[in-house]
Coordinates of C-alpha atoms in Angstrom, one line a residue:
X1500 CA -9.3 15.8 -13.4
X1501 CA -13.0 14.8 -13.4
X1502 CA -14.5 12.8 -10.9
X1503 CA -14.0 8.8 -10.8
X1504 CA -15.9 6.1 -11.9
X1505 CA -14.5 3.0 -10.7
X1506 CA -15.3 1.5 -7.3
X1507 CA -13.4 3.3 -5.3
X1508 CA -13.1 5.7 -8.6
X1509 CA -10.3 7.5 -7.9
X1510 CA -7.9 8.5 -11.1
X1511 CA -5.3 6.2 -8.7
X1512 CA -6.2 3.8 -6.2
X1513 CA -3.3 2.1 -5.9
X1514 CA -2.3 2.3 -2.0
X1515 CA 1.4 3.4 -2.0
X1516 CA 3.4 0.6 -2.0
X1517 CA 5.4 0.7 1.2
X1518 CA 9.2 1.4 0.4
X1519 CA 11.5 -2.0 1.5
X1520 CA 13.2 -2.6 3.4
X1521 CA 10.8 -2.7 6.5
X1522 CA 12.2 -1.1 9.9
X1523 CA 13.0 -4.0 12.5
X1524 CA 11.7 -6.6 10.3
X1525 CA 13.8 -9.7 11.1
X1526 CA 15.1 -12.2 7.7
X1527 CA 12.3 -14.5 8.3
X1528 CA 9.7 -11.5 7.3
X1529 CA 11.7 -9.8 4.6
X1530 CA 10.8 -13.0 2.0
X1531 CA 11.3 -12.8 -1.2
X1532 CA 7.9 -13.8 -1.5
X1533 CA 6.7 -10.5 0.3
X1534 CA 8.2 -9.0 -2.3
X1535 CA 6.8 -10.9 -5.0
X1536 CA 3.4 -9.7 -3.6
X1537 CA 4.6 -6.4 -3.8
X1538 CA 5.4 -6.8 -7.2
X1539 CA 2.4 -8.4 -8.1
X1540 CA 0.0 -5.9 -6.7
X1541 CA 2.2 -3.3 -8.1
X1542 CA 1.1 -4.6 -11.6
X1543 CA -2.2 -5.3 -11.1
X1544 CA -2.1 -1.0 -10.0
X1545 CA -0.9 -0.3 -12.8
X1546 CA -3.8 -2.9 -15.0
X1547 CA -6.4 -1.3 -13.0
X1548 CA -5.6 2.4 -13.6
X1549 CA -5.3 1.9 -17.0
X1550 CA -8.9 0.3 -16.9
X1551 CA -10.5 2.6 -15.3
X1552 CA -9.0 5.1 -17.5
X1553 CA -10.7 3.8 -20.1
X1554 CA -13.8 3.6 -17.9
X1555 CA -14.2 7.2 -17.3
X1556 CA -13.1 8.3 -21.2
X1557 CA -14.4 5.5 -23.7
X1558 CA -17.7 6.4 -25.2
X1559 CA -18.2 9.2 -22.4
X1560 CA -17.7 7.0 -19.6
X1561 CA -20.8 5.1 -19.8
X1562 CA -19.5 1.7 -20.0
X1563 CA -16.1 -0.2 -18.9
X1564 CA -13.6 -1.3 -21.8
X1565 CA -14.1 -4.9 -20.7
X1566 CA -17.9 -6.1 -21.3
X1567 CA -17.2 -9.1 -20.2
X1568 CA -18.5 -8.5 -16.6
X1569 CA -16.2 -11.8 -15.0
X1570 CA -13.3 -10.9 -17.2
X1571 CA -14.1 -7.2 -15.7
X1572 CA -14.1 -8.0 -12.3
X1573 CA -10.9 -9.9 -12.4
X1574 CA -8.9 -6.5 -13.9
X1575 CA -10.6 -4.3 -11.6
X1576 CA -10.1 -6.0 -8.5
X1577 CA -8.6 -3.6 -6.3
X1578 CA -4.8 -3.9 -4.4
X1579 CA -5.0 -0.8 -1.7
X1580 CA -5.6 -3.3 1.2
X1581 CA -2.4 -5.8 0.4
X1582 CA -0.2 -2.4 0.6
X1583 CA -1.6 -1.2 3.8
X1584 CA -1.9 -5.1 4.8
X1585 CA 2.0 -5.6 4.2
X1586 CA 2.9 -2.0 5.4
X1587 CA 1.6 -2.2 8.5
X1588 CA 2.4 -6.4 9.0
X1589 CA 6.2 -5.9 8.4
X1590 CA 6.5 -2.4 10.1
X1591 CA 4.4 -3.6 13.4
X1592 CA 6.5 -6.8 14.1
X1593 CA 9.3 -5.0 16.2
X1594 CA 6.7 -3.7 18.5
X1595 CA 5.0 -6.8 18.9
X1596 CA 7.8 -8.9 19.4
X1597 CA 8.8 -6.1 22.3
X1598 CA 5.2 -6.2 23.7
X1599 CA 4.6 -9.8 23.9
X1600 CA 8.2 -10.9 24.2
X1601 CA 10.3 -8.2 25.2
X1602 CA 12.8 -7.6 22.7
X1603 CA 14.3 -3.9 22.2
X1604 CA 12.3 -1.1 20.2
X1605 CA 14.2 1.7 17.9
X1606 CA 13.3 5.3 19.1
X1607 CA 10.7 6.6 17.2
X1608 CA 12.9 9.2 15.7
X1609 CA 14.6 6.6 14.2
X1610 CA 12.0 5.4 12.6
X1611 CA 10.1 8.3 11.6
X1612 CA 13.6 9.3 9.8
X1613 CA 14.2 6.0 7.9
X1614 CA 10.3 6.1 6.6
X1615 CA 10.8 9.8 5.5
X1616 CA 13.9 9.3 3.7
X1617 CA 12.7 5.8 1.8
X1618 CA 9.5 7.9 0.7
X1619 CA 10.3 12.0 0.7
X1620 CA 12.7 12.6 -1.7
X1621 CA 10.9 11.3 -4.8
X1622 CA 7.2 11.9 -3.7
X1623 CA 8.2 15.6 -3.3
X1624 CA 10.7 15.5 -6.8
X1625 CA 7.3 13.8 -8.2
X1626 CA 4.6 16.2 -7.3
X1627 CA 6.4 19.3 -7.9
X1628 CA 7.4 18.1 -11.3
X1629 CA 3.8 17.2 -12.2
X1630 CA 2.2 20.6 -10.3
X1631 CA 5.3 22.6 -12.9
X1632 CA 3.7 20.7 -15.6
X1633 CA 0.1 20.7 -15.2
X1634 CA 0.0 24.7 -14.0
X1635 CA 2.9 26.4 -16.1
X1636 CA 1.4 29.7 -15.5
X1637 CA 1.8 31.1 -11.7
X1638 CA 0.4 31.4 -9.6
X1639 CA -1.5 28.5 -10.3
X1640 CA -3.7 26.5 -7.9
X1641 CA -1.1 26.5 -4.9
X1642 CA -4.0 25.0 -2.4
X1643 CA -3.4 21.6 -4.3
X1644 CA 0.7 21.7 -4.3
X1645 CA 0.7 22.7 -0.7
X1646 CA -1.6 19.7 0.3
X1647 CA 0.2 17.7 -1.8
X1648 CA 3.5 18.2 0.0
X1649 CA 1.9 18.2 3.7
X1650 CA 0.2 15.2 3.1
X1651 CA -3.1 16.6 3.5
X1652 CA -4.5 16.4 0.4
X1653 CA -6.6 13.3 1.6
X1654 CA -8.9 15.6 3.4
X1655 CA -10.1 17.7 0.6
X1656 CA -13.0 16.4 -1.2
X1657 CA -11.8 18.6 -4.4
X1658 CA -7.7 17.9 -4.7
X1659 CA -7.5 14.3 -3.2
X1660 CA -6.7 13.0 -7.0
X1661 CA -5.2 15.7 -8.2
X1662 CA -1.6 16.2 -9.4
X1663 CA -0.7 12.1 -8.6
X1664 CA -3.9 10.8 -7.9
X1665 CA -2.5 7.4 -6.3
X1666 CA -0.5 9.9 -3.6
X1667 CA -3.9 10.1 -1.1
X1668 CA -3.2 6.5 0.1
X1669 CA 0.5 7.9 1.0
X1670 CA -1.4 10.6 3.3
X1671 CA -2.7 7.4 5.1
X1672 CA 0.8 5.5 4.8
X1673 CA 2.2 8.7 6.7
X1674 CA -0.3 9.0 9.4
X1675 CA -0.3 5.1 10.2
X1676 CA 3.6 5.7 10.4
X1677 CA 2.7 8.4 13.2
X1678 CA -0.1 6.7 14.8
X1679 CA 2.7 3.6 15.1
X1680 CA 5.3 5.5 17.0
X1681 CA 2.2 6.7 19.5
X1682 CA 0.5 3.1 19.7
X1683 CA 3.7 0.4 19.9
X1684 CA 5.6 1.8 23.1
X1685 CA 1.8 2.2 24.4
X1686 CA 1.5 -1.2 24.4
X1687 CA 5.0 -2.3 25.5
X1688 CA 4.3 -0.2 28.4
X1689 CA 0.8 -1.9 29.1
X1690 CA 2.2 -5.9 28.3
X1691 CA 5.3 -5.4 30.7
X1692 CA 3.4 -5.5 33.8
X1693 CA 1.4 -9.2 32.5
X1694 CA 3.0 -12.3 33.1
X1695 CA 1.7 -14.3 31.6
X1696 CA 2.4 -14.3 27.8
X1697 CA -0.8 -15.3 26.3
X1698 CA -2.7 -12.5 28.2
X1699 CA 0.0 -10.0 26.6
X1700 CA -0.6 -11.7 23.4
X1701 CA -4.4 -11.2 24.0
X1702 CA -3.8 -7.2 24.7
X1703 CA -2.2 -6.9 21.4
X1704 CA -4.8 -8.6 19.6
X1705 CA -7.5 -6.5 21.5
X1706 CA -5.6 -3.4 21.1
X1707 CA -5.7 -4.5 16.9
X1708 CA -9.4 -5.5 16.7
X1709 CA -10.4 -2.3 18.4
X1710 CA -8.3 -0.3 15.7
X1711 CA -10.2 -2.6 13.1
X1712 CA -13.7 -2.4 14.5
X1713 CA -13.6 1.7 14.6
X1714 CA -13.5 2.4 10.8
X1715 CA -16.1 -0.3 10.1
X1716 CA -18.6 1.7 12.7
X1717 CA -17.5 5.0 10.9
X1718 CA -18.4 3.7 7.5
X1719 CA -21.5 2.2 8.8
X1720 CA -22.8 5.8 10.3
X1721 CA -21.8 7.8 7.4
X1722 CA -23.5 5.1 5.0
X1723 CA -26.7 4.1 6.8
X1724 CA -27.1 6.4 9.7
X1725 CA -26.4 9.9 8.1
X1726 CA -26.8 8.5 4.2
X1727 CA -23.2 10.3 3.3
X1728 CA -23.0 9.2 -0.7
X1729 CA -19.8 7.2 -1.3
X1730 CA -18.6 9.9 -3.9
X1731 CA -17.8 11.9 -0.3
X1732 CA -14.0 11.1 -1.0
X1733 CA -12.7 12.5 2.3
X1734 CA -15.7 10.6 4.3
X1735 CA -14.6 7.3 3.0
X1736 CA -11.2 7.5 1.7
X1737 CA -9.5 9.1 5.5
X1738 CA -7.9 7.6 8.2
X1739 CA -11.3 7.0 10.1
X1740 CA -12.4 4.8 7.4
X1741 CA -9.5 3.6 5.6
X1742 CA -7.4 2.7 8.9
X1743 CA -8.9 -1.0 8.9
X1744 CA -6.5 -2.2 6.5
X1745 CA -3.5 -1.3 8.3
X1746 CA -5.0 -2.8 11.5
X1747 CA -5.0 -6.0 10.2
X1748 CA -1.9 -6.4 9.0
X1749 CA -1.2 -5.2 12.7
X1750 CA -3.4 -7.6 14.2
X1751 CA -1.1 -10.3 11.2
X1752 CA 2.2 -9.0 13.0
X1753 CA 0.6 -9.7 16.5
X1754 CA -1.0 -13.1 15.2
X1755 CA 2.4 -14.4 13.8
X1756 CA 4.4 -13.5 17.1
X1757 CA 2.4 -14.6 19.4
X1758 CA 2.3 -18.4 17.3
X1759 CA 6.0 -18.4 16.7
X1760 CA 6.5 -21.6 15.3
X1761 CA 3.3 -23.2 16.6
X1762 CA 0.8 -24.1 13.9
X1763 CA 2.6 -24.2 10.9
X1764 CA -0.2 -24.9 7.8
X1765 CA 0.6 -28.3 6.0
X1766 CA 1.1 -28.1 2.2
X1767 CA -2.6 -29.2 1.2
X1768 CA -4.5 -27.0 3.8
X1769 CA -2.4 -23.9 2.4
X1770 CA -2.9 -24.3 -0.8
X1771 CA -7.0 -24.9 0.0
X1772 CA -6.7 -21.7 2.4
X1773 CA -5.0 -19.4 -0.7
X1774 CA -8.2 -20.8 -3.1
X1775 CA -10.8 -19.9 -1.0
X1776 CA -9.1 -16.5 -0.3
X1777 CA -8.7 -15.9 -3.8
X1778 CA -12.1 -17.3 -5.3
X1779 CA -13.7 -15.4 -2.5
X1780 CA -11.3 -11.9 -3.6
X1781 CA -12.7 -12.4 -7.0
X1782 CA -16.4 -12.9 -5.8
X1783 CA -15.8 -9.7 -3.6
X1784 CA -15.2 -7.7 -7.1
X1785 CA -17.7 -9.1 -8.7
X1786 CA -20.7 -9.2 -6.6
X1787 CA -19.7 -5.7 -5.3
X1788 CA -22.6 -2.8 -6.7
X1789 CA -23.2 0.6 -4.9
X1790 CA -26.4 -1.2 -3.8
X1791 CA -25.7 -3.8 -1.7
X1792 CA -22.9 -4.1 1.8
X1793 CA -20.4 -5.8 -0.2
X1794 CA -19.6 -2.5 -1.6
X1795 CA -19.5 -0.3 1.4
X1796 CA -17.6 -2.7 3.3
X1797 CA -15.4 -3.5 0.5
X1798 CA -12.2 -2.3 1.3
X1799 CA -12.3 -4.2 5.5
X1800 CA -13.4 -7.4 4.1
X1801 CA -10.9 -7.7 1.7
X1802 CA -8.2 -6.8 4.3
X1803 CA -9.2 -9.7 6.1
X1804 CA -9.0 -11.6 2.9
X1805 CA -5.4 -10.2 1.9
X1806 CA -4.2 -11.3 5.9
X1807 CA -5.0 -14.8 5.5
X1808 CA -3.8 -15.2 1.9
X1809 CA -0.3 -13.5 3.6
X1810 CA -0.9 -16.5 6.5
X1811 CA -0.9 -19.1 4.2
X1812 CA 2.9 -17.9 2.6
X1813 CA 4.5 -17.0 5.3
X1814 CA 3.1 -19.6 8.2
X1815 CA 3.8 -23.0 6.2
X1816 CA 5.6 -26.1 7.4
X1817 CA 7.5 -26.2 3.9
X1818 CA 7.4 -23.3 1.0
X1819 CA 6.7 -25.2 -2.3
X1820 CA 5.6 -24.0 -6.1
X1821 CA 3.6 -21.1 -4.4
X1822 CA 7.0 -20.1 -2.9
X1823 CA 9.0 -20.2 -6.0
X1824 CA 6.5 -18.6 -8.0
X1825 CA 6.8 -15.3 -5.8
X1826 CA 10.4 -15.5 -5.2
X1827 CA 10.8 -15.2 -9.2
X1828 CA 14.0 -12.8 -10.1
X1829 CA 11.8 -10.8 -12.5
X1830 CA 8.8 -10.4 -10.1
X1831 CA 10.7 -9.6 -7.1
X1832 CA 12.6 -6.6 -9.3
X1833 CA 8.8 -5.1 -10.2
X1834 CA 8.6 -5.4 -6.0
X1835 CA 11.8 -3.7 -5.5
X1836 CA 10.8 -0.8 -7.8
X1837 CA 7.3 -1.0 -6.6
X1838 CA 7.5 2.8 -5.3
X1839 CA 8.6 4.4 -7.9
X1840 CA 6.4 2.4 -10.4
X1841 CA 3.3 3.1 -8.3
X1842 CA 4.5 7.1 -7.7
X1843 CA 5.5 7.8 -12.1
X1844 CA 2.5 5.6 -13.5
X1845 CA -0.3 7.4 -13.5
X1846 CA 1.1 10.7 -15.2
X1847 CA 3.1 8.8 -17.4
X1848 CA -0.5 6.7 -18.6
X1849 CA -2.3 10.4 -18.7
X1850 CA 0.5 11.7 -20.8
X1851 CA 0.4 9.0 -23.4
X1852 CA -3.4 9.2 -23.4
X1853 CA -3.4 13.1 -24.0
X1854 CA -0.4 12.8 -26.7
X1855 CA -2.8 10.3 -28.6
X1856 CA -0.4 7.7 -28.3
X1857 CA -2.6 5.0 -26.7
X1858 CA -5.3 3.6 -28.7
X1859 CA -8.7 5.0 -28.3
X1860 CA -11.8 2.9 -28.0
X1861 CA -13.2 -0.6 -25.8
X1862 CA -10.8 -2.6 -28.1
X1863 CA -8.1 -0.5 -27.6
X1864 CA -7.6 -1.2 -23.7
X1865 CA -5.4 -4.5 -24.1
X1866 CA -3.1 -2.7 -25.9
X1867 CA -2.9 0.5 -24.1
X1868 CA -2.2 -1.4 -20.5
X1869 CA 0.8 -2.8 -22.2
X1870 CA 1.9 0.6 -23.5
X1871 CA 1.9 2.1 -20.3
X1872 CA 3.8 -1.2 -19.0
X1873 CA 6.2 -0.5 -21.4
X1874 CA 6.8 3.0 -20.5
X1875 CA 6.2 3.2 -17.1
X1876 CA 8.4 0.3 -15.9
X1877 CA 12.0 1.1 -17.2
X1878 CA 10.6 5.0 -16.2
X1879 CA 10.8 3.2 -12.8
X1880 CA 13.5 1.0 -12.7
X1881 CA 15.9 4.2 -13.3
X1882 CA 13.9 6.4 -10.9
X1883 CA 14.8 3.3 -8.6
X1884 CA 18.3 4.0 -9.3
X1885 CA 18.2 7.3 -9.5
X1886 CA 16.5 8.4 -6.8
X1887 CA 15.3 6.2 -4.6
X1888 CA 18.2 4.0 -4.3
X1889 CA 20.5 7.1 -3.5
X1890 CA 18.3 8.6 -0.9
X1891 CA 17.9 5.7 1.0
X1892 CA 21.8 5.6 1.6
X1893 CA 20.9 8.7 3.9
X1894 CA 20.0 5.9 6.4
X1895 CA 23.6 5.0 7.3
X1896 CA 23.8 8.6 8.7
X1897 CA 22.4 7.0 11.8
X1898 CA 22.4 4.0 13.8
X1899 CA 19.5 1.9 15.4
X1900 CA 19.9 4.6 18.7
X1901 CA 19.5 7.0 16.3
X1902 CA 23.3 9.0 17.1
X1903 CA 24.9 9.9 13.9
X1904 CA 27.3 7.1 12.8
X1905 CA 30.9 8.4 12.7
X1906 CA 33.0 7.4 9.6
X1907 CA 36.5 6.7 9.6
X1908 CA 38.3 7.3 6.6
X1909 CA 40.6 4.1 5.4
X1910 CA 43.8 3.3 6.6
X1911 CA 46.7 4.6 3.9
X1912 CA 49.0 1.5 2.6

């Protein structure tokens, strides 16, 4: 697969949609509306591939398939940071509740299982599928399948987009799963000791910025210290620069405990919050040029952008049209099959495009995004059923202690 184009020019930059439902997350967090985000972002993934796509093959790549640059910076406007944003927010609120609050914590093998089985089965079912397809001669090139399927891949400057080239943001969902099991008893363990609850609040917050701060210094001394070009996927695409996103929606999780039901936003100033986060989203995508800081710090800004937008739905005195719009039945679904459209997407667009059944050409794109829709989302839904939904019943095998439940046939009549 040659080398990207696009901002952050990966063949697929969709972060991995985090598989619902979110461990510990009480009602109040689960919204529908979360889930209509999900959905959303999950299309716009899907928009974006498709465009850059046709970025990197129309005319040899040398200009976009939209030339109008505002109508261009509105498709392309990148969705990695609201997954890592809403990953991170709904999986972190246990721990904060049990830092700042001291409610109870599941063991980390508890959770470490639940996120395994909800993501596993058809990641691995996925890239060995694709690998079988793509190299149908042995041995063929075995480095890239074994990253794949150790989550390593993200690492390797040559087979981060290979096979399912959306797949390095799961190597990223997977080590933030890890680095939360290590981090959330730590700071239990460091709040219990504080009495007084806005100093344990405080830690928390600390504990978030510092996780936030780190990658921004990373990127900053690999751009402007050691001149690292941003085509050094593993340099800017890892952990150490990437991890930003998924501290603020940590620092969201700490931010909406700690307020409880102080501060609610009235209806007017949430609706003029959501504006100027998304005029200022669009803005960020369209003022953003290799040049210039916007584009290097891209990806942290617009996690702080994608944490208040998520403020303004979820903190509000009363939900309204904004409310409605995300709790929509068909929108929701695209969120609930948001994995398994984000994991089947990408080879099912380069498919089409190398069977020449998408169009070909700048005034082609329109109709090849819905194409790929049209594919790609029943593809889903029945991997949904399929798959996911099945494997995720592996869950009831244990309870929150983690002990294997015991099942008791039913009573004869």
């Amino acid at each position: 697969m040659s080398a990207p184009t696009a901002r952050t020019a990966e063949p697929g930059s969709a972060a991995g949609p985090s598989p619902r439902p979110p461990e510990g997350a009480p009602a109040s967090s689960r919204a529908r509306e979360i889930e209509g985000y999900r959905g959303l972002a999950a299309l716009s993934t899907v928009i974006f591939h498709v465009w850059q796509q046709y970025f990197r093959y129309d005319a040899g790549g040398s200009h976009p398939p939209v030339d109008n640059p505002f109508v261009g910076a509105a498709i392309s406007l990148e969705v990695i940071d609201l997954f890592f944003v809403m990953s991170a927010y709904l999986l972190t609120l246990t721990y904060a509740r049990a830092a700042i609050d001291g409610g109870p914590i599941r063991p980390a093998r508890v959770f470490l299982f639940r996120r395994a089985i909800r993501i596993v089965p058809l990641y691995f079912l996925a890239v060995l599928v694709v690998w079988a397809t793509r190299n149908p001669t042995l041995p063929g090139n075995w480095l890239d399948l074994v990253e794949h399927l150790t989550f390593t891949h993200v690492f390797d400057r040559e087979q981060i987009f290979f096979t399912i080239g959306p797949t390095w943001s799961l190597s990223l969902e997977m080590m933030f799963y890890l680095a939360l099991v290590a981090l959330g008893p730590l700071a239990v363990r460091a709040c219990r000791p504080l009495r007084q609850r806005s100093t344990r609040v405080a830690v928390c917050a600390a504990g978030c910025l510092l996780l936030f701060v780190g990658p921004l210094v990373w990127i900053a001394l690999a751009h402007y210290a050691f001149g690292v070009p941003h085509t050094s996927w593993p340099v800017y695409f890892g952990p150490q620069a990437r991890f930003g996103g998924f501290a603020a929606g940590m620092g969201l999780a700490v931010l909406m405990v700690g307020l409880g039901e102080r501060g609610r936003m009235r209806t007017g100033s949430a609706w003029a919050l959501r504006a100027a986060v998304l005029v200022s989203l669009y803005l960020l995508s369209l003022l953003s040029a290799p040049e210039n800081a916007l584009f290097t710090f891209f990806h942290p800004l617009a996690s702080l952008l994608w944490v208040l937008l998520l403020f303004s739905t979820i903190h509000v005195r009363k939900q309204g049209q904004w409310h409605r719009a995300l709790r929509a039945r068909w929108l929701t679904y695209i969120g609930l099959i948001s994995y398994s459209l984000f994991i089947w997407h990408e080879p099912i667009m380069l498919q089409l495009y190398k069977s020449g059944l998408l169009p070909t050409g700048q005034a082609g794109y329109p109709l090849a995004t819905a194409i790929v829709l049209a594919v790609a989302v029943p593809a889903a839904v029945a991997s949904y059923w399929v798959i996911e939904y099945p494997s995720s019943m592996l869950g009831r095998l244990k309870d929150k202690t983690g002990k294997p439940r015991e099942f008791y046939p039913e009573p004869a009549r």
